[in-house]
Short mmCIF file of C-alpha atoms and ligand atoms in Angstrom, two decimals:
data_model
loop_
_atom_site.label_atom_id
_atom_site.label_comp_id
_atom_site.label_asym_id
_atom_site.label_seq_id
_atom_site.Cartn_x
_atom_site.Cartn_y
_atom_site.Cartn_z
CA MET A 980 0.00 0.00 0.00
CA SER A 981 2.71 2.45 0.90
CA ILE A 982 4.49 1.70 -2.39
CA LYS A 983 1.30 2.47 -4.30
CA ILE A 984 1.00 5.89 -2.61
CA LYS A 985 4.60 6.69 -3.38
CA THR A 986 4.10 5.95 -7.08
CA PHE A 987 1.02 8.12 -7.17
CA ALA A 988 2.87 11.00 -5.49
CA SER A 989 5.70 10.96 -8.02
CA LEU A 990 3.26 10.79 -10.92
CA SER A 991 1.43 13.92 -9.76
CA CYS A 992 4.81 15.56 -9.28
CA ALA A 993 5.71 14.79 -12.89
CA LEU A 994 2.38 16.19 -14.04
CA ALA A 995 2.92 19.41 -12.09
CA LEU A 996 6.34 19.72 -13.68
CA SER A 997 5.02 19.32 -17.22
CA PHE A 998 2.25 21.85 -16.55
CA GLY A 999 4.91 24.26 -15.31
CA VAL A 1000 6.91 23.91 -18.51
CA ALA A 1001 3.80 24.37 -20.66
CA SER A 1002 2.75 27.61 -18.96
CA ALA A 1003 6.30 29.01 -19.17
CA ALA A 1004 6.32 28.34 -22.91
CA HIS A 1005 2.95 30.06 -23.25
CA ALA A 1006 4.19 33.16 -21.40
CA ALA A 1007 7.22 33.38 -23.69
CA GLY A 1008 4.91 33.42 -26.73
CA ALA A 1009 3.02 36.45 -25.40
CA ASN A 1010 5.86 38.89 -24.77
CA ALA A 1011 4.76 42.40 -23.89
CA ILE A 1012 8.12 43.90 -24.84
CA SER A 1013 9.89 43.89 -28.17
CA VAL A 1014 13.20 45.50 -29.04
CA LYS A 1015 14.02 47.34 -32.25
CA ASP A 1016 17.00 49.22 -33.72
CA ALA A 1017 19.46 47.62 -31.31
CA TRP A 1018 23.08 48.62 -31.94
CA VAL A 1019 26.37 49.16 -30.16
CA ARG A 1020 28.74 52.08 -30.67
CA TRP A 1021 32.10 50.36 -30.65
CA LEU A 1022 35.29 52.19 -29.68
CA PRO A 1023 38.87 51.05 -30.33
CA ASN A 1024 41.52 50.09 -27.75
CA ASN A 1025 39.16 48.25 -25.42
CA LEU A 1026 37.37 51.46 -24.49
CA PRO A 1027 33.85 50.93 -23.09
CA ALA A 1028 31.16 50.57 -25.75
CA ALA A 1029 27.61 51.94 -25.56
CA GLY A 1030 24.46 49.99 -26.44
CA TYR A 1031 21.32 51.64 -27.81
CA ALA A 1032 17.84 50.31 -28.57
CA THR A 1033 14.16 51.16 -28.59
CA LEU A 1034 11.91 49.15 -26.24
CA VAL A 1035 8.27 48.78 -27.30
CA ASN A 1036 5.52 47.72 -24.88
CA ALA A 1037 2.46 46.15 -26.55
CA SER A 1038 0.65 45.49 -23.26
CA ASP A 1039 -1.72 47.69 -21.27
CA LYS A 1040 0.57 47.80 -18.23
CA PRO A 1041 3.88 49.62 -17.74
CA VAL A 1042 6.87 47.26 -17.71
CA ASP A 1043 10.28 48.05 -16.23
CA LEU A 1044 13.65 47.05 -17.65
CA VAL A 1045 15.32 45.83 -14.44
CA ASP A 1046 18.54 44.06 -15.43
CA ILE A 1047 20.99 43.75 -18.31
CA SER A 1048 23.69 41.15 -18.72
CA SER A 1049 25.80 39.83 -21.58
CA ASN A 1050 27.99 36.86 -22.44
CA ASP A 1051 30.09 39.22 -24.56
CA TYR A 1052 30.93 41.81 -21.89
CA GLY A 1053 31.91 41.43 -18.24
CA ASP A 1054 29.87 44.47 -17.31
CA ALA A 1055 26.60 45.79 -18.77
CA MET A 1056 24.87 48.65 -16.95
CA LEU A 1057 22.14 51.11 -17.79
CA HIS A 1058 23.37 54.71 -17.52
CA GLN A 1059 21.80 58.08 -18.10
CA THR A 1060 23.70 61.11 -19.33
CA VAL A 1061 22.65 64.18 -17.37
CA SER A 1062 23.65 67.78 -17.94
CA ASN A 1063 25.09 69.54 -14.94
CA GLY A 1064 25.40 73.13 -16.04
CA SER A 1065 28.10 73.14 -18.70
CA SER A 1066 29.33 69.61 -18.00
CA GLN A 1067 27.77 66.19 -18.47
CA LYS A 1068 27.98 63.17 -16.25
CA MET A 1069 26.65 59.63 -16.23
CA VAL A 1070 24.44 58.24 -13.50
CA MET A 1071 23.42 54.64 -12.84
CA VAL A 1072 19.80 53.77 -13.60
CA ASP A 1073 18.16 50.97 -11.58
CA LYS A 1074 15.15 50.56 -13.82
CA LEU A 1075 13.69 52.05 -16.96
CA THR A 1076 9.91 52.09 -17.34
CA VAL A 1077 8.40 51.31 -20.74
CA PRO A 1078 4.93 52.90 -20.68
CA ALA A 1079 1.80 50.87 -21.50
CA HIS A 1080 1.20 50.86 -25.27
CA GLY A 1081 4.29 53.03 -25.59
CA GLN A 1082 8.01 52.94 -26.11
CA VAL A 1083 11.21 54.29 -24.67
CA SER A 1084 14.45 54.95 -26.51
CA ILE A 1085 17.88 54.18 -25.17
CA ALA A 1086 19.58 56.70 -27.45
CA PRO A 1087 22.65 58.97 -27.62
CA GLY A 1088 22.31 61.96 -25.30
CA GLY A 1089 19.89 60.13 -22.99
CA TYR A 1090 20.22 56.56 -21.84
CA HIS A 1091 22.91 54.10 -22.87
CA VAL A 1092 23.96 50.62 -21.88
CA MET A 1093 27.57 50.93 -20.74
CA LEU A 1094 29.46 47.87 -21.96
CA GLU A 1095 32.84 47.23 -20.36
CA ASP A 1096 35.36 44.42 -20.11
CA ALA A 1097 34.76 42.70 -23.47
CA LYS A 1098 35.21 38.96 -23.01
CA HIS A 1099 36.62 38.46 -26.52
CA LYS A 1100 37.74 40.61 -29.42
CA ILE A 1101 34.71 42.47 -30.80
CA ALA A 1102 34.82 44.39 -34.09
CA PRO A 1103 32.41 46.56 -36.10
CA GLY A 1104 30.18 44.44 -38.34
CA GLU A 1105 29.76 41.76 -35.70
CA THR A 1106 26.72 41.06 -33.54
CA VAL A 1107 26.76 40.90 -29.74
CA HIS A 1108 23.95 39.70 -27.49
CA LEU A 1109 22.52 41.44 -24.45
CA THR A 1110 20.06 39.74 -22.13
CA LEU A 1111 17.35 42.17 -21.05
CA LYS A 1112 15.24 41.29 -18.00
CA PHE A 1113 11.88 42.92 -17.32
CA SER A 1114 9.64 43.34 -14.26
CA ASP A 1115 6.90 41.13 -15.76
CA GLY A 1116 9.33 38.18 -15.86
CA GLU A 1117 10.28 38.42 -19.53
CA THR A 1118 13.87 37.83 -20.51
CA LEU A 1119 14.88 38.86 -24.01
CA ASP A 1120 18.15 37.68 -25.53
CA THR A 1121 18.66 40.51 -27.99
CA PRO A 1122 21.15 40.81 -30.86
CA PHE A 1123 22.88 44.22 -31.13
CA ALA A 1124 24.68 45.25 -34.34
CA VAL A 1125 28.21 46.50 -33.61
CA LYS A 1126 29.05 49.74 -35.47
CA SER A 1127 32.17 51.87 -35.65
CA PRO A 1128 31.86 55.57 -34.70
CA ALA A 1129 32.14 56.43 -38.42
CA GLN A 1130 29.12 54.23 -39.24
CA THR A 1131 26.90 56.04 -36.74
CA LYS A 1132 27.32 59.56 -38.05
CU1 CU B 1019 27.93 55.18 -19.16
#
């Protein structure tokens, strides 16, 4: 009798597991956020690069970009350039809200993704990947086109 109960318990466990996988797959098919015009301004001599993109929210709720990571760079952080009188400085940004049915641009002069400590040689013309994590649980592995400063003029 006790063996029978054990078998039943592990079967329901397996069912719960497969349901979990199915609902995760469903959520991934209904992403609220999409990314367009993703590119990186590359600089020579291992200088930090800057990533830019436009985030589009198709849902009726605001969604925050809460984390950025990359297999191509040791460090990926969201920064904002702010004017301080005649000078400019960069500040760390914890989260960036993409408004409901709206979009936000990570663009030169405003926000940028600071990319430091490249893990391998990266050159213009290549593609790097940034993993963007959002407050609704979405994770987007996003290709960014690497461009030289001359290509972005
Ligand atoms: Cu920066």
